[in-house]
XYZ file of C-alpha atoms in Angstrom:
689
model
C 47.359 20.097 -23.442
C 44.297 19.222 -25.271
C 41.062 18.751 -23.284
C 40.372 15.099 -22.656
C 36.618 13.754 -23.345
C 35.066 10.612 -22.007
C 32.067 8.962 -23.757
C 30.943 5.394 -23.255
C 34.130 4.117 -22.040
C 36.188 5.998 -24.842
C 38.863 8.203 -24.179
C 39.909 10.781 -26.779
C 41.575 14.251 -27.498
C 39.134 16.736 -28.635
C 41.713 18.594 -31.025
C 42.967 15.546 -32.698
C 41.389 13.255 -35.130
C 42.983 9.992 -33.815
C 41.366 6.759 -33.127
C 39.508 7.180 -29.695
C 41.271 5.560 -27.097
C 39.412 2.971 -24.617
C 39.963 3.371 -20.953
C 41.684 0.368 -19.084
C 38.638 -1.180 -17.504
C 36.670 -1.313 -20.879
C 39.742 -2.930 -22.423
C 39.722 -5.665 -19.615
C 35.857 -6.096 -20.159
C 36.500 -6.677 -23.642
C 39.280 -9.528 -22.568
C 36.567 -11.190 -20.712
C 34.380 -11.324 -23.622
C 36.882 -13.196 -25.357
C 36.812 -17.067 -25.437
C 40.345 -17.131 -23.780
C 40.802 -17.059 -20.050
C 42.054 -13.442 -19.601
C 44.233 -14.375 -16.446
C 46.582 -16.674 -18.560
C 48.386 -13.675 -20.376
C 47.937 -11.513 -17.067
C 47.975 -13.502 -13.612
C 46.994 -10.585 -11.787
C 43.980 -9.942 -14.192
C 41.308 -10.223 -11.437
C 43.264 -8.565 -8.884
C 43.750 -5.353 -11.178
C 39.966 -5.396 -12.467
C 38.511 -4.675 -9.107
C 40.752 -1.841 -8.482
C 39.274 -0.278 -11.569
C 36.410 2.027 -11.434
C 33.489 0.090 -12.799
C 31.825 0.976 -16.075
C 28.147 -0.095 -15.620
C 26.942 1.053 -18.667
C 29.530 -0.537 -21.005
C 29.513 -4.054 -19.024
C 26.000 -4.139 -19.174
C 25.619 -2.883 -22.925
C 28.126 -5.306 -23.812
C 26.032 -8.418 -22.256
C 22.824 -7.116 -23.942
C 24.472 -6.618 -27.248
C 25.565 -10.665 -27.582
C 23.221 -13.008 -28.629
C 22.561 -16.379 -26.712
C 25.122 -18.530 -28.611
C 27.785 -15.868 -28.323
C 26.935 -15.640 -24.677
C 27.379 -19.271 -24.293
C 30.837 -19.330 -25.742
C 32.078 -16.750 -22.931
C 30.325 -18.717 -20.310
C 33.435 -19.836 -18.608
C 34.637 -16.404 -18.260
C 31.200 -14.844 -17.255
C 31.486 -17.692 -14.211
C 34.956 -16.648 -13.299
C 33.942 -12.916 -13.282
C 30.983 -13.787 -11.154
C 33.108 -15.862 -8.631
C 35.757 -13.407 -8.395
C 33.433 -10.628 -7.597
C 32.081 -12.918 -4.530
C 35.770 -13.599 -3.546
C 36.408 -9.630 -3.545
C 33.480 -9.227 -1.346
C 35.353 -10.794 1.313
C 38.522 -8.526 1.124
C 39.311 -5.715 3.473
C 39.821 -3.141 0.674
C 36.597 -1.198 0.519
C 37.424 -0.140 -3.070
C 37.450 -3.642 -4.500
C 34.125 -4.715 -2.417
C 32.328 -1.560 -4.112
C 33.606 -2.496 -7.497
C 32.616 -6.079 -6.814
C 29.427 -5.208 -5.870
C 28.469 -2.862 -8.948
C 29.892 -5.378 -11.369
C 27.339 -8.336 -9.759
C 24.554 -5.512 -10.619
C 25.437 -5.142 -13.995
C 26.029 -8.927 -14.653
C 22.676 -10.099 -12.937
C 20.835 -7.452 -15.126
C 22.675 -7.868 -18.220
C 22.361 -11.584 -18.524
C 18.640 -11.586 -17.344
C 18.154 -9.003 -20.053
C 19.326 -11.980 -22.606
C 16.755 -14.302 -21.033
C 13.858 -12.204 -22.292
C 14.651 -13.490 -25.529
C 14.217 -16.914 -26.717
C 17.869 -17.945 -26.299
C 17.095 -20.752 -24.204
C 19.935 -20.580 -21.550
C 19.482 -20.992 -17.975
C 20.321 -17.739 -15.874
C 21.956 -19.616 -12.983
C 24.191 -21.897 -15.461
C 25.332 -18.572 -17.200
C 26.097 -16.558 -14.209
C 27.724 -19.243 -11.996
C 27.627 -22.748 -13.496
C 25.261 -25.593 -12.230
C 27.937 -27.311 -10.423
C 29.034 -24.320 -8.355
C 25.652 -22.443 -7.923
C 25.071 -23.445 -4.393
C 28.275 -22.915 -3.018
C 28.593 -19.172 -5.127
C 25.163 -18.126 -3.762
C 26.151 -19.294 -0.191
C 29.157 -17.418 -0.163
C 27.454 -14.551 -1.843
C 24.626 -14.127 0.550
C 27.139 -14.543 3.594
C 29.530 -11.865 2.349
C 26.102 -9.710 1.711
C 24.977 -10.481 5.469
C 28.256 -9.760 6.714
C 28.523 -6.364 5.199
C 24.839 -5.416 6.192
C 25.726 -6.514 9.784
C 29.048 -4.969 10.117
C 29.698 -1.781 11.901
C 31.584 -0.402 8.643
C 30.446 1.681 5.858
C 27.086 2.929 5.454
C 27.680 3.313 1.676
C 28.752 -0.644 1.348
C 25.383 -1.405 3.092
C 23.432 0.859 0.866
C 25.183 -0.782 -2.140
C 24.443 -4.468 -0.744
C 20.833 -3.488 -0.540
C 20.746 -2.287 -4.099
C 22.283 -5.452 -5.054
C 19.716 -7.479 -3.418
C 16.933 -5.232 -4.784
C 18.408 -5.732 -8.051
C 18.659 -9.492 -7.689
C 15.034 -9.715 -6.579
C 13.419 -7.418 -9.280
C 15.195 -8.660 -12.360
C 11.981 -10.633 -13.288
C 8.554 -8.952 -13.326
C 7.179 -11.964 -11.813
C 9.562 -12.587 -8.860
C 8.295 -16.107 -8.227
C 9.830 -17.069 -11.580
C 13.294 -15.778 -10.377
C 14.935 -18.936 -9.703
C 18.029 -17.189 -8.132
C 15.806 -16.325 -5.182
C 15.575 -20.181 -4.149
C 19.281 -19.514 -2.799
C 17.965 -16.400 -1.031
C 15.287 -18.185 0.574
C 17.776 -21.020 1.735
C 20.530 -18.463 3.153
C 18.473 -15.962 4.716
C 19.328 -12.292 5.291
C 16.161 -11.689 7.229
C 18.210 -10.942 10.398
C 20.306 -8.742 8.658
C 17.069 -6.587 7.616
C 15.942 -6.816 11.106
C 19.015 -5.410 12.384
C 18.875 -2.329 9.897
C 15.142 -1.594 11.030
C 16.313 -2.025 14.731
C 19.119 0.260 14.826
C 18.158 3.968 14.377
C 21.344 5.184 12.355
C 21.034 2.239 10.103
C 17.301 2.687 9.829
C 17.713 6.297 8.923
C 20.026 5.572 5.958
C 18.721 2.113 4.903
C 15.148 1.506 6.349
C 13.363 2.215 3.432
C 15.160 -0.178 1.150
C 15.305 -2.758 3.762
C 11.382 -2.504 4.113
C 10.652 -2.765 0.363
C 13.178 -5.679 -0.055
C 11.616 -7.702 2.826
C 7.964 -6.958 1.463
C 9.058 -8.566 -2.039
C 11.070 -11.194 -0.280
C 7.698 -12.171 1.497
C 6.101 -12.663 -1.798
C 8.176 -15.115 -3.392
C 6.189 -18.301 -4.331
C 4.179 -17.649 -1.265
C 1.293 -19.891 -2.363
C 3.273 -22.567 -3.588
C 5.944 -23.277 -1.051
C 6.885 -22.599 2.653
C 8.632 -19.236 2.427
C 11.062 -18.712 5.493
C 10.653 -14.844 5.427
C 6.868 -15.311 6.135
C 7.584 -17.839 8.756
C 9.904 -15.286 10.268
C 8.234 -12.050 9.987
C 5.058 -13.676 11.440
C 6.767 -14.322 14.759
C 9.114 -11.225 15.382
C 8.178 -9.879 18.783
C 11.091 -7.534 19.425
C 9.635 -4.261 20.031
C 12.460 -1.938 18.735
C 12.573 -3.893 15.402
C 8.587 -3.656 14.931
C 8.575 -0.092 15.957
C 11.530 0.689 13.640
C 9.561 -0.904 10.529
C 6.497 1.062 11.664
C 8.734 4.375 11.578
C 9.894 3.589 8.101
C 6.399 2.964 6.725
C 4.798 5.899 8.536
C 7.456 8.260 7.370
C 7.277 7.273 3.750
C 3.308 7.484 3.949
C 3.582 10.931 5.817
C 5.923 12.043 2.846
C 3.501 11.256 0.230
C 0.824 12.992 2.330
C 3.084 16.456 2.690
C 3.659 16.111 -1.028
C 0.026 15.876 -1.807
C -0.731 18.870 0.843
C 1.958 20.969 -0.895
C 0.518 20.493 -4.412
C -2.945 20.923 -3.261
C -1.853 24.372 -1.633
C -0.122 25.499 -4.478
C -3.012 24.301 -6.825
C -5.394 26.293 -4.791
C -3.397 29.449 -5.062
C -2.898 29.200 -8.649
C -4.737 29.778 -11.801
C -7.514 27.414 -11.109
C -8.285 29.121 -7.774
C -8.807 32.397 -9.743
C -10.749 30.678 -12.351
C -13.200 28.957 -9.744
C -13.406 32.134 -7.884
C -14.642 33.941 -11.234
C -17.044 31.469 -12.584
C -18.187 29.874 -9.419
C -17.645 26.222 -8.350
C -18.567 24.652 -11.611
C -14.955 23.593 -12.411
C -13.928 22.420 -9.106
C -13.883 18.872 -9.580
C -11.665 19.127 -13.143
C -9.359 21.491 -11.188
C -9.134 18.866 -8.332
C -8.313 15.995 -10.710
C -5.118 17.661 -11.886
C -3.558 17.102 -8.447
C -1.634 13.889 -8.608
C 1.493 12.699 -6.660
C 2.900 9.001 -7.632
C 1.339 6.390 -5.189
C 3.758 4.096 -3.100
C 2.322 0.590 -3.467
C 5.630 -0.983 -2.228
C 5.515 0.738 1.117
C 1.791 -0.079 1.312
C 2.494 -3.588 0.633
C 5.041 -3.643 3.264
C 2.307 -2.415 5.762
C -0.269 -4.963 4.671
C 2.488 -7.973 5.176
C 3.226 -6.728 8.764
C -0.186 -6.181 9.656
C -1.389 -9.362 8.029
C 1.260 -11.700 9.217
C 2.301 -10.389 12.312
C 0.071 -9.861 15.625
C 2.457 -8.063 17.443
C 2.821 -5.343 14.730
C -0.802 -4.039 15.536
C 0.435 -2.427 18.661
C 2.949 -0.281 16.610
C -0.075 1.215 14.496
C -1.156 2.865 17.680
C 2.161 4.074 18.921
C 2.190 7.750 19.504
C 4.534 10.452 18.260
C 4.743 13.831 17.278
C 2.914 14.752 13.813
C 5.375 14.647 11.147
C 5.742 17.962 9.508
C 4.753 19.739 12.603
C 7.848 19.247 14.179
C 11.444 20.673 13.331
C 14.023 17.785 12.849
C 17.422 18.132 13.971
C 19.604 18.820 10.518
C 21.276 15.609 9.752
C 24.224 15.106 7.445
C 23.583 14.310 3.808
C 23.506 10.750 3.341
C 26.558 8.944 1.990
C 24.574 7.331 -0.968
C 22.182 9.129 -3.213
C 18.529 8.579 -1.823
C 16.795 6.485 -4.731
C 13.000 6.828 -5.056
C 11.165 3.542 -5.445
C 7.711 4.696 -6.149
C 8.153 7.991 -4.154
C 11.106 9.423 -2.465
C 12.136 7.685 0.670
C 12.450 9.610 3.567
C 15.756 10.605 4.612
C 15.590 10.665 8.593
C 13.563 9.845 11.394
C 11.000 12.311 12.575
C 9.625 9.903 15.232
C 12.619 8.963 17.757
C 11.439 9.655 21.368
C 14.925 10.200 22.232
C 15.693 12.980 19.620
C 12.008 14.516 19.910
C 10.343 14.357 23.141
C 6.380 14.541 22.885
C 5.264 18.257 23.264
C 1.894 18.857 25.002
C 1.285 21.878 22.304
C 2.028 19.488 19.366
C -0.614 17.231 18.039
C 0.293 13.706 18.317
C -0.253 11.149 15.645
C 0.482 7.484 14.845
C 0.814 4.992 12.199
C -2.893 4.268 11.902
C -3.753 8.125 11.551
C -0.851 8.664 9.002
C -2.288 5.597 7.225
C -5.928 7.038 7.441
C -4.851 10.118 5.821
C -2.918 8.373 3.040
C -6.001 6.256 2.240
C -8.051 9.475 2.036
C -5.877 10.807 -0.599
C -5.498 7.780 -2.727
C -9.151 6.499 -2.374
C -10.634 9.726 -3.855
C -9.709 8.881 -7.507
C -10.064 5.268 -8.289
C -10.081 5.614 -12.262
C -6.366 5.551 -12.324
C -4.937 1.869 -12.083
C -2.322 2.531 -9.684
C -4.688 4.383 -7.266
C -7.376 1.891 -7.737
C -4.717 -1.014 -6.712
C -3.677 1.433 -3.878
C -7.158 2.113 -2.832
C -8.022 -1.836 -2.854
C -4.914 -2.542 -0.635
C -5.821 0.176 1.905
C -9.215 -1.463 2.312
C -7.758 -4.805 2.447
C -5.420 -3.569 5.356
C -8.352 -1.838 6.952
C -10.312 -5.205 6.860
C -7.604 -6.829 8.488
C -7.421 -4.195 11.183
C -11.391 -4.231 11.655
C -11.111 -8.121 12.387
C -8.199 -7.764 14.991
C -9.627 -7.828 18.665
C -6.670 -5.619 19.956
C -6.810 -3.316 17.238
C -10.450 -2.857 17.738
C -9.775 -2.361 21.599
C -7.609 0.811 20.901
C -9.704 2.074 18.137
C -12.597 2.135 20.274
C -10.676 3.477 23.199
C -12.168 6.573 24.854
C -8.735 7.465 26.395
C -7.096 7.585 23.114
C -8.800 10.684 21.343
C -7.246 12.109 18.034
C -7.988 14.973 15.673
C -7.833 13.272 12.368
C -7.880 15.466 9.230
C -8.959 13.153 6.359
C -8.993 14.800 2.667
C -12.417 15.268 1.165
C -13.077 15.505 -2.166
C -14.358 18.705 -3.250
C -18.066 18.572 -4.375
C -20.290 21.186 -5.475
C -23.086 20.436 -3.053
C -20.971 20.680 0.162
C -18.330 22.991 1.564
C -14.867 22.213 2.571
C -14.902 21.459 6.367
C -12.515 23.593 8.583
C -9.796 21.782 9.724
C -9.701 23.466 12.980
C -13.248 22.252 13.892
C -12.318 18.825 13.946
C -13.181 17.365 17.390
C -10.818 14.578 19.072
C -12.349 11.370 19.041
C -11.609 7.746 19.351
C -9.919 6.472 16.114
C -12.664 4.186 14.871
C -14.712 7.617 14.160
C -11.836 8.368 11.519
C -12.276 4.833 10.073
C -16.115 5.261 9.685
C -15.649 8.865 8.374
C -13.217 7.367 5.754
C -15.749 4.962 4.782
C -18.656 7.228 4.666
C -16.541 9.532 2.629
C -15.782 6.668 0.135
C -19.692 5.775 -0.070
C -20.688 9.307 -0.804
C -17.859 10.086 -3.316
C -17.705 7.243 -5.658
C -21.416 6.836 -7.216
C -20.085 6.974 -10.822
C -20.717 5.374 -14.058
C -17.497 3.244 -13.764
C -18.797 1.720 -10.349
C -15.930 0.294 -8.114
C -18.196 -2.383 -6.752
C -15.422 -4.399 -5.283
C -14.365 -1.309 -3.400
C -17.845 -0.676 -2.195
C -18.233 -4.227 -0.989
C -14.723 -4.052 1.099
C -15.895 -0.673 2.347
C -19.414 -1.990 3.695
C -17.662 -4.948 5.005
C -15.304 -2.968 7.069
C -18.105 -1.001 8.703
C -19.953 -4.426 9.327
C -16.830 -5.696 11.218
C -16.604 -2.446 13.383
C -20.242 -2.918 14.241
C -19.933 -6.696 15.289
C -17.066 -5.636 17.732
C -19.262 -2.817 19.073
C -22.048 -4.970 19.508
C -20.088 -8.105 21.254
C -18.316 -5.770 23.476
C -21.289 -3.192 24.279
C -19.104 -0.285 23.189
C -21.576 2.772 22.991
C -19.856 5.143 20.319
C -20.496 8.632 19.958
C -20.567 8.926 16.266
C -22.875 10.729 13.987
C -24.407 7.593 12.753
C -26.988 9.700 10.809
C -24.136 10.389 8.197
C -23.720 6.827 7.790
C -27.410 5.836 7.376
C -27.790 8.805 5.154
C -24.963 7.564 2.853
C -26.187 4.176 2.903
C -29.637 5.049 1.868
C -28.000 7.432 -0.790
C -26.066 4.358 -2.212
C -29.054 2.355 -2.335
C -30.928 4.913 -4.421
C -27.953 5.152 -6.759
C -28.023 1.295 -7.409
C -31.817 1.621 -8.185
C -31.681 4.450 -10.398
C -28.787 2.974 -12.333
C -30.219 -0.739 -12.315
C -29.837 -1.605 -16.176
C -26.312 -0.093 -16.504
C -24.998 -1.699 -13.219
C -26.433 -5.048 -13.970
C -25.009 -5.489 -17.056
C -21.604 -5.516 -14.993
C -22.344 -6.249 -11.484
C -24.533 -8.152 -9.211
C -25.896 -5.172 -7.409
C -27.851 -7.460 -5.026
C -24.811 -8.525 -3.139
C -24.182 -5.107 -2.257
C -27.838 -4.154 -1.574
C -28.155 -7.104 0.655
C -24.855 -5.976 2.808
C -26.482 -2.575 3.114
C -29.758 -3.630 4.017
C -28.093 -6.016 6.705
C -26.151 -2.925 8.007
C -29.623 -1.549 9.010
C -30.907 -4.889 10.229
C -27.741 -4.707 12.633
C -28.801 -1.118 14.020
C -32.495 -2.330 14.407
C -31.893 -5.923 15.981
C -28.668 -4.809 18.097
C -28.875 -1.117 18.057
C -30.030 -0.681 21.828
C -26.627 -2.567 22.844
C -24.156 -0.175 20.960
C -25.933 2.962 19.998
C -24.915 5.773 22.123
C -28.297 7.042 23.706
C -32.006 5.925 23.423
C -32.496 8.822 21.201
C -30.100 7.663 18.834
C -32.134 4.588 18.388
C -35.350 6.773 18.005
C -33.203 8.656 14.957
C -32.483 5.379 13.318
C -36.403 4.701 12.996
C -37.012 8.312 11.932
C -34.517 8.007 9.157
C -35.980 4.765 7.890
C -39.564 6.285 8.177
C -38.373 9.553 6.440
C -36.618 7.820 3.667
C -39.219 5.009 3.264
C -40.038 5.741 -0.333
C -36.311 4.456 -1.111
C -37.019 1.114 0.888
C -40.079 0.949 -1.050
C -38.642 1.196 -4.412
C -36.000 -1.276 -3.431
C -38.790 -3.911 -2.340
C -40.716 -3.437 -5.697
C -37.388 -3.622 -7.687
C -36.315 -7.034 -5.796
C -39.968 -8.265 -5.828
C -40.093 -7.806 -9.471
C -36.670 -9.939 -10.030
C -37.377 -12.480 -7.572
C -40.622 -13.419 -9.280
C -38.940 -13.666 -12.724
C -36.847 -16.711 -13.891
C -33.856 -14.517 -14.758
C -30.275 -15.047 -13.602
C -31.105 -12.709 -10.593
C -33.913 -14.540 -9.192
C -31.997 -16.093 -6.227
C -29.697 -12.939 -5.156
C -32.912 -10.575 -5.458
C -35.059 -12.994 -3.132
C -32.368 -12.565 -0.428
C -32.726 -8.867 -0.464
C -36.633 -9.169 -0.330
C -36.324 -11.601 2.727
C -33.874 -9.234 4.499
C -36.201 -6.387 4.125
C -38.750 -7.834 6.297
C -38.069 -5.712 9.579
C -37.486 -2.389 7.580
C -41.022 -2.901 5.959
C -42.599 -3.787 9.188
C -41.152 -0.385 10.680
C -42.468 1.571 7.718
C -45.824 -0.232 7.668
C -46.321 0.096 11.543
C -45.433 3.580 11.995
C -46.543 5.365 8.854
C -50.240 4.898 9.552
C -49.766 6.089 13.078
C -47.993 9.262 11.788
C -50.591 10.145 9.258
C -53.127 9.641 11.837
C -51.493 11.678 14.394
C -51.172 14.497 11.627
C -54.855 14.387 10.962
C -56.029 14.452 14.541
C -53.789 17.506 15.132
C -54.497 19.107 11.653
C -50.940 19.362 10.749
C -49.917 18.992 7.183
C -46.243 18.518 7.533
C -44.870 17.051 11.088
C -41.563 18.410 12.735
C -38.594 15.696 13.516
C -39.628 15.869 17.057
C -43.439 15.296 16.458
C -42.522 12.064 14.398
C -39.946 10.970 17.041
C -42.856 11.397 19.510
C -45.173 8.967 17.491
C -42.342 6.682 17.337
C -41.580 6.564 21.034
C -45.210 5.915 21.668
C -45.692 3.163 19.497
C -42.655 1.011 20.159
C -44.590 -1.584 22.129
C -47.092 -2.691 19.513
C -44.286 -3.286 16.711
C -43.444 -6.773 16.107
C -40.052 -7.508 14.350
C -38.566 -10.959 13.248
C -35.283 -12.182 14.925
C -32.815 -12.522 12.100
C -29.882 -14.809 12.444
C -26.160 -14.267 11.598
C -26.318 -10.523 11.336
C -23.174 -10.177 13.705
C -21.368 -13.057 11.857
C -18.944 -12.540 9.089
C -16.469 -14.466 6.940
C -12.884 -13.768 7.964
C -10.384 -12.252 5.633
C -8.305 -14.730 3.567
C -5.669 -13.672 1.095
C -4.752 -16.983 -0.588
C -8.398 -18.105 -1.500
C -9.786 -14.906 -2.554
C -6.680 -12.373 -3.308
C -3.918 -14.404 -4.863
C -4.649 -12.866 -8.420
C -4.491 -9.067 -6.962
C -1.280 -9.625 -4.875
C 0.560 -11.347 -7.992
C -0.451 -8.502 -10.170
C 0.526 -5.923 -7.513
C 3.873 -7.644 -6.791
C 4.695 -7.470 -10.458
C 4.002 -3.765 -11.038
C 6.027 -3.031 -7.739
C 8.798 -5.040 -9.110
C 8.998 -3.412 -12.292
C 9.017 0.050 -10.566
C 11.604 -0.947 -8.170
C 13.659 -2.012 -11.087
C 13.123 1.016 -13.198
C 14.283 3.263 -10.425
C 17.508 1.337 -9.666
C 18.911 3.261 -12.662
C 22.619 3.860 -13.451
C 23.276 6.943 -11.427
C 21.782 5.128 -8.088
C 24.909 2.778 -8.326
C 27.495 5.276 -9.222
C 30.851 5.589 -7.433
C 31.221 9.213 -7.017
C 30.031 9.452 -3.406
C 31.379 5.883 -2.501
C 34.836 6.993 -3.630
C 35.012 9.910 -1.319
C 34.414 7.750 1.542
C 37.172 5.728 1.016
C 39.517 8.289 -0.743
C 42.380 7.619 1.618
C 43.837 4.433 0.624
C 45.787 2.463 3.279
């Protein structure tokens, strides 16, 4: 018998030259694309259609090939197909349900593709008809809700989520997707929560559920009351919140693992040999080639949870064995192909306390640590637009955390010490820190380390001013908490002071270039006020009196930088240029730093002259400082421990609209044909009763 080939819905014998035969489902689609009602001649047409294996490619392609006028002629048949799909979802026969779900995906995508042109028809009318739209969408959402909450097939649940993601992301700007009004009215919020709170469902569908929720929360969030925002903000069920945290932690830690694997592969390869031969000259270039696609969708979900739900803050500190260090039980292969939406979603939980009891020998971790590691990777390279967006979102999340009283309580808790191995950018003037030498410290130390690392590594021509401002704000908010609660944190503050002074030096040496693009005085003022915070309140939160002495030593040692800054701002504040007001604020803020320099420098010079010492040691300078505190006069500066709280709607709306548009495009692109294929689904339903 001649071999049968199948291409694009056509069947033909490879040995014969006869006209190709169309498979039955394609012939049935062709009948739908006629103006006549296909069920007139064949009363069982719709019943038979949903027993046929869907040809997604043909159906979607056919819809796209028609122009607006041609599509309007078959509107009644499209409406009829849409309604019969919804009816089929309520049937007991799983094959019908699968085929109906996939047909809906093709219909929604195909009709939306037409809307990109100027054909001018309304999508809701084209799919359902205005008069039946409300009832249609109510029935559709109720069916999807039932399928998601039922005990039945995991494959069907997966397909329901794919359909919902398809529905949400058909337009780049989800707020212009009018069908979502019906998704707001007929909420599936509880179904999403059920998936997240139930471990088996979460393992299979948690990733898609979290991404779907993050997108739904962003539908017209500034224009109207979004029920998903309201409901997410009041969730207090521990199992649900922990489930959401587990999904996010696993996706971020998968990214961290992929990056680490690439880094190790990179170091053991060609570039490693090259750098060994010619020194560290090419180290930065070699490192730039390590690239793993960022996952903005899961980061957005983390942001919405932290920003909207106060109860989620507790999830950040929930301890679990560090992912990647534990051997996970081998789980059966998922029943549907796992689809990457940005990066590959994790396939199983690594963090269920039932499955994996905490082991004293295993390094414990939590969502915050995983997030800090992720941030340390994506914030290394801000030249790429996706990484820039990711870096910005990481800093926004840290801003929300730094403002939260409860988050600060566990960040600064001496009884919650962790060893956090942040990724550090290779630089020629410093050695790579050995992972084993990392001390166990309160988590706030890792946050400060991350901020210091960012400050040190981004002084470049394409200066990321916005990220620097956010970085300094995070440090300031943490200091405000320490001052308020008199938390004496044992941290190497010198590293922060040194980084801040080097940043000031960079701003001054690149004044002309930077002023053409940025108001550098906003950042300079924030840096100077951080020093003022230490000077004015340091005795209440620095760990020891000697730490306060070291602060004065650093200011005196680097006095030339502060003198140069004063000269620069004085020059610009006495001119009548655009920077006059901004520069004069920095001039006033420098008053105490200049008082310290002018008070101690003469005394240090006098001490050196009397003792015939050309260069004083640090201890000798500190001796002079301690002996002369009493005669130092400083001005009390108001508002150093005050800050403006984060507000998304007023300042970040444009950023989030663009970010959600990018995520929507990415999710849609990854919902490719093969992810909706029936191969695995049909195996599950191979026995037809």
